[in-house]
Amino acid sequence: MDTARSTIYNLFRGEPSTYTRFSLAQHMEGDNSQVEMKLSNSEMDDEVGNSMGGHRDPRIMKPKHSPKNICFMIVCTLLIFLIGFLIGYLSYRGRMPTREQGCSNADSVSCGTTEELLSEDDSDTTLEAAQPVLEWKQLKELLKNKFLVSSFESRIRAFSANHEAGSEGDQRLALSVYNEFKNIGLDSVWNDEHYVKLQSLGSTPNKVTFLGSGIPEVIEVPKGYLAYSAAGQATGKLVYANYGREEDFKKLTSLDITVNGSVVIVRGGQISFAAKVANAQKVKAAAVLIYLDPADYNMPENTDVFGHVHLGTGDPYTPGFPSFNHTQFPPAQSSGLPSIPAQTITTNSARRLMSKMTGQPAPSEWKGTLSPPYNLGNDDNVQVKVEVNNEVAEKRILNVFGVVKGLIDPDHYVVIGAQRDSWGPGVAKSAVGTSLLVEMAKALSDLVVKDGYKPRRSIVFASWSAGDFGSVGATEWLEGYLSMLHLKAFAYINLDAAVLGSQTFKASASPMLYTLLGNTLKEVSAPLDSSKTLYQKLGADSWEKQTIVPMAMDDASYAFQAFSGIPSLSFRFTNDGVYPYFGTIEDNWSNLNARTGNRIDDIARAAANVAGQMVLRLTHDHQLSLDFDRYNGELYSSVLKINRFAKQLKKAGLTIKWLSSARGDFDRATETLKNDILNSDLNDAEMCRAINERIMRVEYHFLSPYVSPKDTPFRHIFYGSGPHTLMSLLENLNLLNNTITNLNMDVLRNQLALATWTIQGAANALSGDIWDIDNEF
């Protein structure tokens, strides 16, 4: 203001000999000063002078409306307006963050919008100082402190109970989570109601009977069961097939062991129960028995085991359709349902059966630690009868949701979810995840309400039911909103089974989330050694090799990733080897506490920090923290593997030229997007949103548009399942090494073409508007 006052004084200190007068007065009030400007003509001066009794010097009078006077008034008015504008602009500019401060994803300053920086007083005429904006380091520390006072142990104990999906216990727990979300004060709390078909034990018990040369011997009337098994009876000679993997059945074939029509006994582990049964069905086994070998599972040998054998997710009787009560379902069922009976048996029962088996000794690597010798069987005198009487019933399940709404793009959201149901106590399977979900909802809501955090995007908290039956609740929700979720949800973070041990850390994720996860691991302390970060404990630069594992179909993240095309992530603190207690009553507090060294609370806190900091990053930064460039590496690796068959393809009249070209177009599209980001003002809300929408849909465009979500639900060409995938294309190409007659060339030609155009479509979508796309192929 002093500079402005000096400028005005210098301009007008020589008072013009006209009817116009400027007077400059300075009033000291503290450190403030004012500039007073008066415009008056001589007649007004006369009146003022007379009224004040003052003497006026005579002056030359000019005509009131001479052109010279009018021009002088206009010039002076413009000067005053210009000076005032410059003062206001400089004052406002001083409070605005610079492009380097405000637009980047730097840790030091949070990006703020004009609405956040400006406020008006009651008279609507004064510009108030901007509200303080939380810096990233402050935000991380606030979140960490909130988790320090969280009692994960008490919540885990409260949420661990036998609450099978659709039961009264499940409904009570759903109400409990709903009330927790309400009490936390989330912006909105609601639930989705679904009517799904679940399978459970029937009125007639299941039974496994040994049929020898004498009287039939009932081996077991199991209390455990495998949901979605085919109902009925099957009898056949007993054959041991190790883990029931494809390579295990190929090994039996090479040893001249006939599986066709036999009852196969396999041990748990390595692959899912559903995959074991599907593999046995492919080689025409009559039935499957699954047991837990002590070599892999250290638990009481009379433990009953529960699981499901649907090779898919969701309600298998409404594939591709949501199971809302008002939906008219077509007569269809999932292709992943088995057509043969399957049943779990206890370790004791497996010992009794295997002690009766004869035949060739099993390969040494197939042998567990049961006391009888591991023989392959295939003896017509060792017959077993399997009876499965499971019943399918329609049950009501509830998914419970809450949301913290974003301020800039509230219709874009990250989803955090956890399975709520369990067969047995389910401490690791569901109670840990549900506890983390509620505590994260509380902490993140407090950051907004009490600490002033202003998330750009929304955070949706989801409690799923029927997870034990194959992510039924989560998949039904995805099916119900199939046409919109890929436009709204930009990431999914799964909290199921996040604490299984304490020795190491594993994760399954979309490549687009690798960078975000790695940066988060650099900022979260290891739970058992606070002097090091998780990143350091996992080998620093080699953390991906130590940490990333394939995403299993039983993982709730899989449906988000492979069915809906939403970048997804699951993680877990664990020990070497499998967690042995899933699907049993042994999944309890005592066993989990022993595996964590009595540090469940500390490890749950570390898990909350990992998930919480990822959520903050995804809702804090202007640009979405999704590394779209990562898929260049995935594409390059896949095309390189396919290129090894270039000579065989050429002989068959095919080429990978166009596939390579599509990969190149995707690479160029990512470079174009990176340049667009560098040349964009991300403080511009509309421009920032347009950039982010291009980023968030990259995953979705890797869903093949050429297959039906009803018949082939997992359409992702990298992580899906079916003939449209790059993996299936590679499997068929491998047949070229044997003989071309083993391969249907029309199938291969279609696979190559559809993979090419799926990748080309992803490149086109990433490029932006159609007039920006170079269609020269």
PDB file of C-alpha atoms in Angstrom, residues 438-697:
ATOM      1  CA  VAL A 438     -14.246 -50.080  10.292  1.00  0.00           C
ATOM      2  CA  GLU A 439     -11.097 -48.557  11.812  1.00  0.00           C
ATOM      3  CA  MET A 440     -10.074 -47.093   8.460  1.00  0.00           C
ATOM      4  CA  ALA A 441     -13.542 -45.623   7.985  1.00  0.00           C
ATOM      5  CA  LYS A 442     -13.272 -43.976  11.391  1.00  0.00           C
ATOM      6  CA  ALA A 443      -9.741 -42.647  10.857  1.00  0.00           C
ATOM      7  CA  LEU A 444     -10.321 -41.280   7.354  1.00  0.00           C
ATOM      8  CA  SER A 445     -13.635 -39.705   8.337  1.00  0.00           C
ATOM      9  CA  ASP A 446     -11.938 -38.021  11.318  1.00  0.00           C
ATOM     10  CA  LEU A 447      -9.241 -36.642   9.019  1.00  0.00           C
ATOM     11  CA  VAL A 448     -11.935 -34.880   7.020  1.00  0.00           C
ATOM     12  CA  VAL A 449     -14.267 -33.774   9.810  1.00  0.00           C
ATOM     13  CA  LYS A 450     -11.803 -32.935  12.572  1.00  0.00           C
ATOM     14  CA  ASP A 451      -8.491 -32.237  10.837  1.00  0.00           C
ATOM     15  CA  GLY A 452      -9.598 -30.446   7.705  1.00  0.00           C
ATOM     16  CA  TYR A 453      -8.496 -32.937   5.057  1.00  0.00           C
ATOM     17  CA  LYS A 454     -10.203 -32.187   1.762  1.00  0.00           C
ATOM     18  CA  PRO A 455     -10.162 -35.333  -0.412  1.00  0.00           C
ATOM     19  CA  ARG A 456     -10.497 -34.615  -4.100  1.00  0.00           C
ATOM     20  CA  ARG A 457     -12.270 -37.929  -4.706  1.00  0.00           C
ATOM     21  CA  SER A 458     -14.605 -40.138  -2.699  1.00  0.00           C
ATOM     22  CA  ILE A 459     -13.776 -43.170  -0.542  1.00  0.00           C
ATOM     23  CA  VAL A 460     -16.301 -46.041  -0.500  1.00  0.00           C
ATOM     24  CA  PHE A 461     -16.154 -48.625   2.311  1.00  0.00           C
ATOM     25  CA  ALA A 462     -17.753 -51.999   1.501  1.00  0.00           C
ATOM     26  CA  SER A 463     -18.550 -54.973   3.747  1.00  0.00           C
ATOM     27  CA  TRP A 464     -19.259 -58.019   1.567  1.00  0.00           C
ATOM     28  CA  SER A 465     -21.289 -61.107   2.398  1.00  0.00           C
ATOM     29  CA  ALA A 466     -20.917 -64.640   0.988  1.00  0.00           C
ATOM     30  CA  GLY A 467     -17.193 -64.265   0.377  1.00  0.00           C
ATOM     31  CA  ASP A 468     -16.633 -67.852   1.496  1.00  0.00           C
ATOM     32  CA  PHE A 469     -18.769 -69.046  -1.432  1.00  0.00           C
ATOM     33  CA  GLY A 470     -16.573 -67.363  -4.043  1.00  0.00           C
ATOM     34  CA  SER A 471     -16.804 -63.574  -3.601  1.00  0.00           C
ATOM     35  CA  VAL A 472     -20.547 -63.786  -4.166  1.00  0.00           C
ATOM     36  CA  GLY A 473     -21.501 -60.468  -2.543  1.00  0.00           C
ATOM     37  CA  ALA A 474     -18.757 -58.462  -4.257  1.00  0.00           C
ATOM     38  CA  THR A 475     -19.399 -60.023  -7.669  1.00  0.00           C
ATOM     39  CA  GLU A 476     -23.166 -59.466  -7.490  1.00  0.00           C
ATOM     40  CA  TRP A 477     -22.532 -55.788  -6.762  1.00  0.00           C
ATOM     41  CA  LEU A 478     -20.183 -55.551  -9.738  1.00  0.00           C
ATOM     42  CA  GLU A 479     -22.742 -57.282 -11.960  1.00  0.00           C
ATOM     43  CA  GLY A 480     -25.479 -54.958 -10.733  1.00  0.00           C
ATOM     44  CA  TYR A 481     -23.561 -51.848 -11.762  1.00  0.00           C
ATOM     45  CA  LEU A 482     -21.570 -53.297 -14.661  1.00  0.00           C
ATOM     46  CA  SER A 483     -22.346 -50.426 -17.050  1.00  0.00           C
ATOM     47  CA  MET A 484     -21.135 -47.648 -14.743  1.00  0.00           C
ATOM     48  CA  LEU A 485     -18.521 -48.820 -12.254  1.00  0.00           C
ATOM     49  CA  HIS A 486     -15.614 -48.674 -14.695  1.00  0.00           C
ATOM     50  CA  LEU A 487     -16.495 -44.999 -15.231  1.00  0.00           C
ATOM     51  CA  LYS A 488     -16.576 -44.253 -11.497  1.00  0.00           C
ATOM     52  CA  ALA A 489     -14.386 -46.622  -9.460  1.00  0.00           C
ATOM     53  CA  PHE A 490     -10.711 -46.132 -10.247  1.00  0.00           C
ATOM     54  CA  ALA A 491      -9.221 -48.639  -7.741  1.00  0.00           C
ATOM     55  CA  TYR A 492     -10.142 -51.427  -5.332  1.00  0.00           C
ATOM     56  CA  ILE A 493      -8.168 -52.318  -2.181  1.00  0.00           C
ATOM     57  CA  ASN A 494      -9.024 -55.665  -0.594  1.00  0.00           C
ATOM     58  CA  LEU A 495      -8.538 -56.137   3.158  1.00  0.00           C
ATOM     59  CA  ASP A 496      -9.405 -59.850   3.361  1.00  0.00           C
ATOM     60  CA  ALA A 497      -6.796 -61.975   5.168  1.00  0.00           C
ATOM     61  CA  ALA A 498      -4.435 -58.991   5.519  1.00  0.00           C
ATOM     62  CA  VAL A 499      -2.872 -60.527   8.646  1.00  0.00           C
ATOM     63  CA  LEU A 500      -1.773 -64.175   8.398  1.00  0.00           C
ATOM     64  CA  GLY A 501       1.622 -63.987  10.076  1.00  0.00           C
ATOM     65  CA  SER A 502       4.570 -61.701  10.731  1.00  0.00           C
ATOM     66  CA  GLN A 503       7.599 -62.906   8.758  1.00  0.00           C
ATOM     67  CA  THR A 504       7.052 -61.334   5.340  1.00  0.00           C
ATOM     68  CA  PHE A 505       4.722 -59.319   3.118  1.00  0.00           C
ATOM     69  CA  LYS A 506       3.011 -60.427  -0.099  1.00  0.00           C
ATOM     70  CA  ALA A 507       0.724 -58.634  -2.542  1.00  0.00           C
ATOM     71  CA  SER A 508      -1.310 -59.336  -5.671  1.00  0.00           C
ATOM     72  CA  ALA A 509      -2.096 -56.300  -7.788  1.00  0.00           C
ATOM     73  CA  SER A 510      -2.696 -54.684 -11.135  1.00  0.00           C
ATOM     74  CA  PRO A 511       0.593 -53.412 -12.600  1.00  0.00           C
ATOM     75  CA  MET A 512      -0.963 -49.945 -12.467  1.00  0.00           C
ATOM     76  CA  LEU A 513      -0.749 -50.096  -8.657  1.00  0.00           C
ATOM     77  CA  TYR A 514       2.836 -51.369  -8.325  1.00  0.00           C
ATOM     78  CA  THR A 515       4.385 -47.902  -8.109  1.00  0.00           C
ATOM     79  CA  LEU A 516       1.845 -46.696  -5.562  1.00  0.00           C
ATOM     80  CA  LEU A 517       2.424 -49.787  -3.427  1.00  0.00           C
ATOM     81  CA  GLY A 518       6.206 -49.428  -3.645  1.00  0.00           C
ATOM     82  CA  ASN A 519       6.084 -45.754  -2.620  1.00  0.00           C
ATOM     83  CA  THR A 520       3.800 -46.648   0.279  1.00  0.00           C
ATOM     84  CA  LEU A 521       6.145 -49.388   1.507  1.00  0.00           C
ATOM     85  CA  LYS A 522       8.888 -46.759   1.668  1.00  0.00           C
ATOM     86  CA  GLU A 523       6.840 -44.770   4.183  1.00  0.00           C
ATOM     87  CA  VAL A 524       5.429 -47.496   6.463  1.00  0.00           C
ATOM     88  CA  SER A 525       7.610 -48.907   9.218  1.00  0.00           C
ATOM     89  CA  ALA A 526       8.019 -52.670   9.523  1.00  0.00           C
ATOM     90  CA  PRO A 527       5.752 -53.791  12.400  1.00  0.00           C
ATOM     91  CA  LEU A 528       8.439 -55.829  14.167  1.00  0.00           C
ATOM     92  CA  ASP A 529      11.376 -53.488  13.454  1.00  0.00           C
ATOM     93  CA  SER A 530      10.392 -49.823  13.443  1.00  0.00           C
ATOM     94  CA  SER A 531      13.958 -48.782  12.546  1.00  0.00           C
ATOM     95  CA  LYS A 532      13.336 -50.019   8.993  1.00  0.00           C
ATOM     96  CA  THR A 533      10.590 -49.454   6.465  1.00  0.00           C
ATOM     97  CA  LEU A 534       8.755 -52.320   4.816  1.00  0.00           C
ATOM     98  CA  TYR A 535      10.512 -51.351   1.594  1.00  0.00           C
ATOM     99  CA  GLN A 536      13.900 -51.929   3.214  1.00  0.00           C
ATOM    100  CA  LYS A 537      12.798 -55.195   4.809  1.00  0.00           C
ATOM    101  CA  LEU A 538      11.625 -56.470   1.423  1.00  0.00           C
ATOM    102  CA  GLY A 539      14.942 -55.894  -0.317  1.00  0.00           C
ATOM    103  CA  ALA A 540      14.542 -52.251  -1.409  1.00  0.00           C
ATOM    104  CA  ASP A 541      14.958 -52.161  -5.206  1.00  0.00           C
ATOM    105  CA  SER A 542      14.107 -55.871  -5.499  1.00  0.00           C
ATOM    106  CA  TRP A 543      10.871 -55.529  -3.514  1.00  0.00           C
ATOM    107  CA  GLU A 544       8.628 -56.455  -6.458  1.00  0.00           C
ATOM    108  CA  LYS A 545      10.385 -59.783  -6.970  1.00  0.00           C
ATOM    109  CA  GLN A 546      10.065 -60.537  -3.255  1.00  0.00           C
ATOM    110  CA  THR A 547       6.483 -59.338  -2.894  1.00  0.00           C
ATOM    111  CA  ILE A 548       4.268 -59.648  -5.975  1.00  0.00           C
ATOM    112  CA  VAL A 549       2.444 -62.982  -6.439  1.00  0.00           C
ATOM    113  CA  PRO A 550      -0.319 -63.944  -8.901  1.00  0.00           C
ATOM    114  CA  MET A 551      -3.872 -62.967  -8.009  1.00  0.00           C
ATOM    115  CA  ALA A 552      -6.015 -66.023  -7.201  1.00  0.00           C
ATOM    116  CA  MET A 553      -9.594 -66.379  -8.389  1.00  0.00           C
ATOM    117  CA  ASP A 554     -10.743 -66.759  -4.771  1.00  0.00           C
ATOM    118  CA  ASP A 555      -9.386 -63.279  -4.048  1.00  0.00           C
ATOM    119  CA  ALA A 556     -12.183 -60.664  -4.045  1.00  0.00           C
ATOM    120  CA  SER A 557      -9.829 -58.380  -5.990  1.00  0.00           C
ATOM    121  CA  TYR A 558      -9.934 -60.798  -8.900  1.00  0.00           C
ATOM    122  CA  ALA A 559     -13.540 -59.991  -9.805  1.00  0.00           C
ATOM    123  CA  PHE A 560     -12.805 -56.252  -9.757  1.00  0.00           C
ATOM    124  CA  GLN A 561      -9.731 -56.728 -11.926  1.00  0.00           C
ATOM    125  CA  ALA A 562     -10.708 -59.448 -14.393  1.00  0.00           C
ATOM    126  CA  PHE A 563     -14.485 -58.937 -14.548  1.00  0.00           C
ATOM    127  CA  SER A 564     -14.901 -55.153 -14.201  1.00  0.00           C
ATOM    128  CA  GLY A 565     -11.522 -53.847 -15.338  1.00  0.00           C
ATOM    129  CA  ILE A 566     -10.846 -51.853 -12.151  1.00  0.00           C
ATOM    130  CA  PRO A 567      -7.205 -51.765 -10.941  1.00  0.00           C
ATOM    131  CA  SER A 568      -7.169 -53.875  -7.773  1.00  0.00           C
ATOM    132  CA  LEU A 569      -4.852 -54.899  -4.977  1.00  0.00           C
ATOM    133  CA  SER A 570      -4.724 -57.404  -2.119  1.00  0.00           C
ATOM    134  CA  PHE A 571      -1.902 -57.687   0.389  1.00  0.00           C
ATOM    135  CA  ARG A 572      -1.038 -59.686   3.462  1.00  0.00           C
ATOM    136  CA  PHE A 573       1.493 -59.977   6.228  1.00  0.00           C
ATOM    137  CA  THR A 574       2.231 -63.680   6.353  1.00  0.00           C
ATOM    138  CA  ASN A 575       4.731 -66.458   7.120  1.00  0.00           C
ATOM    139  CA  ASP A 576       6.435 -68.902   4.798  1.00  0.00           C
ATOM    140  CA  GLY A 577       4.042 -71.575   3.561  1.00  0.00           C
ATOM    141  CA  VAL A 578       0.256 -71.461   3.389  1.00  0.00           C
ATOM    142  CA  TYR A 579      -2.030 -70.292   6.165  1.00  0.00           C
ATOM    143  CA  PRO A 580      -3.433 -73.715   7.143  1.00  0.00           C
ATOM    144  CA  TYR A 581      -6.643 -72.808   8.960  1.00  0.00           C
ATOM    145  CA  PHE A 582      -8.965 -71.308   6.320  1.00  0.00           C
ATOM    146  CA  GLY A 583     -12.343 -73.030   6.188  1.00  0.00           C
ATOM    147  CA  THR A 584     -11.947 -74.715   9.575  1.00  0.00           C
ATOM    148  CA  ILE A 585     -12.801 -73.994  13.196  1.00  0.00           C
ATOM    149  CA  GLU A 586      -9.047 -73.629  13.741  1.00  0.00           C
ATOM    150  CA  ASP A 587      -9.123 -70.173  12.128  1.00  0.00           C
ATOM    151  CA  ASN A 588      -9.330 -68.657  15.619  1.00  0.00           C
ATOM    152  CA  TRP A 589      -7.633 -66.006  17.728  1.00  0.00           C
ATOM    153  CA  SER A 590      -5.258 -68.412  19.418  1.00  0.00           C
ATOM    154  CA  ASN A 591      -3.780 -69.821  16.207  1.00  0.00           C
ATOM    155  CA  LEU A 592      -3.451 -66.447  14.478  1.00  0.00           C
ATOM    156  CA  ASN A 593      -1.871 -64.951  17.580  1.00  0.00           C
ATOM    157  CA  ALA A 594       0.685 -67.773  17.634  1.00  0.00           C
ATOM    158  CA  ARG A 595       1.580 -67.188  13.959  1.00  0.00           C
ATOM    159  CA  THR A 596       2.136 -63.482  14.610  1.00  0.00           C
ATOM    160  CA  GLY A 597       4.177 -63.942  17.771  1.00  0.00           C
ATOM    161  CA  ASN A 598       1.410 -62.399  19.887  1.00  0.00           C
ATOM    162  CA  ARG A 599       1.608 -59.226  17.792  1.00  0.00           C
ATOM    163  CA  ILE A 600      -1.763 -59.200  16.006  1.00  0.00           C
ATOM    164  CA  ASP A 601      -2.476 -55.617  17.069  1.00  0.00           C
ATOM    165  CA  ASP A 602       0.871 -54.292  15.789  1.00  0.00           C
ATOM    166  CA  ILE A 603       0.624 -56.077  12.465  1.00  0.00           C
ATOM    167  CA  ALA A 604      -3.011 -55.023  11.958  1.00  0.00           C
ATOM    168  CA  ARG A 605      -1.875 -51.430  12.601  1.00  0.00           C
ATOM    169  CA  ALA A 606       0.826 -51.775   9.922  1.00  0.00           C
ATOM    170  CA  ALA A 607      -1.776 -53.195   7.504  1.00  0.00           C
ATOM    171  CA  ALA A 608      -4.058 -50.231   8.210  1.00  0.00           C
ATOM    172  CA  ASN A 609      -1.201 -47.824   7.475  1.00  0.00           C
ATOM    173  CA  VAL A 610      -0.404 -49.539   4.172  1.00  0.00           C
ATOM    174  CA  ALA A 611      -4.017 -49.417   2.976  1.00  0.00           C
ATOM    175  CA  GLY A 612      -4.687 -45.996   4.506  1.00  0.00           C
ATOM    176  CA  GLN A 613      -1.723 -44.263   2.896  1.00  0.00           C
ATOM    177  CA  MET A 614      -2.616 -45.697  -0.500  1.00  0.00           C
ATOM    178  CA  VAL A 615      -6.149 -44.358  -0.113  1.00  0.00           C
ATOM    179  CA  LEU A 616      -4.825 -40.922   0.876  1.00  0.00           C
ATOM    180  CA  ARG A 617      -2.556 -40.794  -2.168  1.00  0.00           C
ATOM    181  CA  LEU A 618      -5.395 -41.799  -4.477  1.00  0.00           C
ATOM    182  CA  THR A 619      -7.665 -39.068  -3.109  1.00  0.00           C
ATOM    183  CA  HIS A 620      -5.065 -36.358  -2.349  1.00  0.00           C
ATOM    184  CA  ASP A 621      -3.085 -35.791  -5.544  1.00  0.00           C
ATOM    185  CA  HIS A 622      -4.329 -33.937  -8.599  1.00  0.00           C
ATOM    186  CA  GLN A 623      -3.159 -36.695 -10.934  1.00  0.00           C
ATOM    187  CA  LEU A 624      -4.342 -40.203 -10.107  1.00  0.00           C
ATOM    188  CA  SER A 625      -1.556 -42.378  -8.711  1.00  0.00           C
ATOM    189  CA  LEU A 626      -2.097 -45.087 -11.323  1.00  0.00           C
ATOM    190  CA  ASP A 627       0.997 -46.002 -13.334  1.00  0.00           C
ATOM    191  CA  PHE A 628      -0.482 -46.573 -16.790  1.00  0.00           C
ATOM    192  CA  ASP A 629       3.028 -46.896 -18.277  1.00  0.00           C
ATOM    193  CA  ARG A 630       3.498 -50.246 -16.475  1.00  0.00           C
ATOM    194  CA  TYR A 631       1.394 -52.085 -19.046  1.00  0.00           C
ATOM    195  CA  ASN A 632       4.046 -51.331 -21.678  1.00  0.00           C
ATOM    196  CA  GLY A 633       6.273 -53.813 -19.901  1.00  0.00           C
ATOM    197  CA  GLU A 634       3.500 -56.409 -19.702  1.00  0.00           C
ATOM    198  CA  LEU A 635       2.737 -56.025 -23.407  1.00  0.00           C
ATOM    199  CA  TYR A 636       6.385 -56.170 -24.408  1.00  0.00           C
ATOM    200  CA  SER A 637       6.900 -59.374 -22.421  1.00  0.00           C
ATOM    201  CA  SER A 638       3.820 -61.037 -23.941  1.00  0.00           C
ATOM    202  CA  VAL A 639       4.619 -60.042 -27.527  1.00  0.00           C
ATOM    203  CA  LEU A 640       8.206 -61.219 -27.043  1.00  0.00           C
ATOM    204  CA  LYS A 641       6.943 -64.672 -26.022  1.00  0.00           C
ATOM    205  CA  ILE A 642       4.605 -64.800 -29.028  1.00  0.00           C
ATOM    206  CA  ASN A 643       7.386 -63.653 -31.350  1.00  0.00           C
ATOM    207  CA  ARG A 644       9.284 -66.867 -30.635  1.00  0.00           C
ATOM    208  CA  PHE A 645       6.706 -68.623 -32.835  1.00  0.00           C
ATOM    209  CA  ALA A 646       7.109 -66.195 -35.757  1.00  0.00           C
ATOM    210  CA  LYS A 647       8.612 -68.810 -38.081  1.00  0.00           C
ATOM    211  CA  GLN A 648       5.922 -71.401 -37.344  1.00  0.00           C
ATOM    212  CA  LEU A 649       3.223 -68.764 -37.847  1.00  0.00           C
ATOM    213  CA  LYS A 650       4.725 -67.710 -41.161  1.00  0.00           C
ATOM    214  CA  LYS A 651       4.584 -71.296 -42.382  1.00  0.00           C
ATOM    215  CA  ALA A 652       0.920 -71.336 -41.401  1.00  0.00           C
ATOM    216  CA  GLY A 653       0.302 -68.110 -43.341  1.00  0.00           C
ATOM    217  CA  LEU A 654       0.061 -65.904 -40.248  1.00  0.00           C
ATOM    218  CA  THR A 655       2.093 -63.006 -38.911  1.00  0.00           C
ATOM    219  CA  ILE A 656       2.469 -61.127 -35.657  1.00  0.00           C
ATOM    220  CA  LYS A 657       3.243 -57.879 -37.502  1.00  0.00           C
ATOM    221  CA  TRP A 658      -0.081 -56.302 -36.597  1.00  0.00           C
ATOM    222  CA  LEU A 659       0.131 -57.433 -32.980  1.00  0.00           C
ATOM    223  CA  SER A 660       3.550 -55.780 -32.700  1.00  0.00           C
ATOM    224  CA  SER A 661       2.161 -52.666 -34.350  1.00  0.00           C
ATOM    225  CA  ALA A 662      -0.680 -52.502 -31.810  1.00  0.00           C
ATOM    226  CA  ARG A 663       1.837 -52.825 -28.995  1.00  0.00           C
ATOM    227  CA  GLY A 664       3.830 -49.970 -30.527  1.00  0.00           C
ATOM    228  CA  ASP A 665       0.693 -47.840 -30.743  1.00  0.00           C
ATOM    229  CA  PHE A 666       0.019 -48.431 -27.061  1.00  0.00           C
ATOM    230  CA  ASP A 667       3.568 -47.372 -26.248  1.00  0.00           C
ATOM    231  CA  ARG A 668       3.127 -44.178 -28.278  1.00  0.00           C
ATOM    232  CA  ALA A 669      -0.235 -43.537 -26.641  1.00  0.00           C
ATOM    233  CA  THR A 670       1.326 -43.663 -23.180  1.00  0.00           C
ATOM    234  CA  GLU A 671       3.997 -41.177 -24.308  1.00  0.00           C
ATOM    235  CA  THR A 672       1.281 -38.911 -25.676  1.00  0.00           C
ATOM    236  CA  LEU A 673      -0.579 -39.008 -22.386  1.00  0.00           C
ATOM    237  CA  LYS A 674       2.598 -38.276 -20.423  1.00  0.00           C
ATOM    238  CA  ASN A 675       3.243 -35.237 -22.639  1.00  0.00           C
ATOM    239  CA  ASP A 676      -0.358 -34.099 -22.247  1.00  0.00           C
ATOM    240  CA  ILE A 677       0.056 -34.262 -18.478  1.00  0.00           C
ATOM    241  CA  LEU A 678       3.288 -32.235 -18.587  1.00  0.00           C
ATOM    242  CA  ASN A 679       1.633 -29.583 -20.752  1.00  0.00           C
ATOM    243  CA  SER A 680      -1.586 -29.394 -18.726  1.00  0.00           C
ATOM    244  CA  ASP A 681      -2.533 -27.112 -15.864  1.00  0.00           C
ATOM    245  CA  LEU A 682      -3.770 -29.662 -13.354  1.00  0.00           C
ATOM    246  CA  ASN A 683      -5.135 -26.834 -11.219  1.00  0.00           C
ATOM    247  CA  ASP A 684      -7.783 -26.546 -13.894  1.00  0.00           C
ATOM    248  CA  ALA A 685     -10.429 -28.909 -12.495  1.00  0.00           C
ATOM    249  CA  GLU A 686     -11.932 -29.738 -15.886  1.00  0.00           C
ATOM    250  CA  MET A 687      -8.559 -30.411 -17.490  1.00  0.00           C
ATOM    251  CA  CYS A 688      -7.394 -32.474 -14.511  1.00  0.00           C
ATOM    252  CA  ARG A 689     -10.561 -34.572 -14.622  1.00  0.00           C
ATOM    253  CA  ALA A 690     -10.164 -35.232 -18.360  1.00  0.00           C
ATOM    254  CA  ILE A 691      -6.587 -36.458 -17.822  1.00  0.00           C
ATOM    255  CA  ASN A 692      -7.607 -38.701 -14.930  1.00  0.00           C
ATOM    256  CA  GLU A 693     -10.470 -40.244 -16.858  1.00  0.00           C
ATOM    257  CA  ARG A 694      -8.038 -41.342 -19.550  1.00  0.00           C
ATOM    258  CA  ILE A 695      -5.798 -42.890 -16.885  1.00  0.00           C
ATOM    259  CA  MET A 696      -8.498 -44.665 -14.903  1.00  0.00           C
ATOM    260  CA  ARG A 697      -9.925 -46.484 -17.943  1.00  0.00           C
TER     261      ARG A 697
END
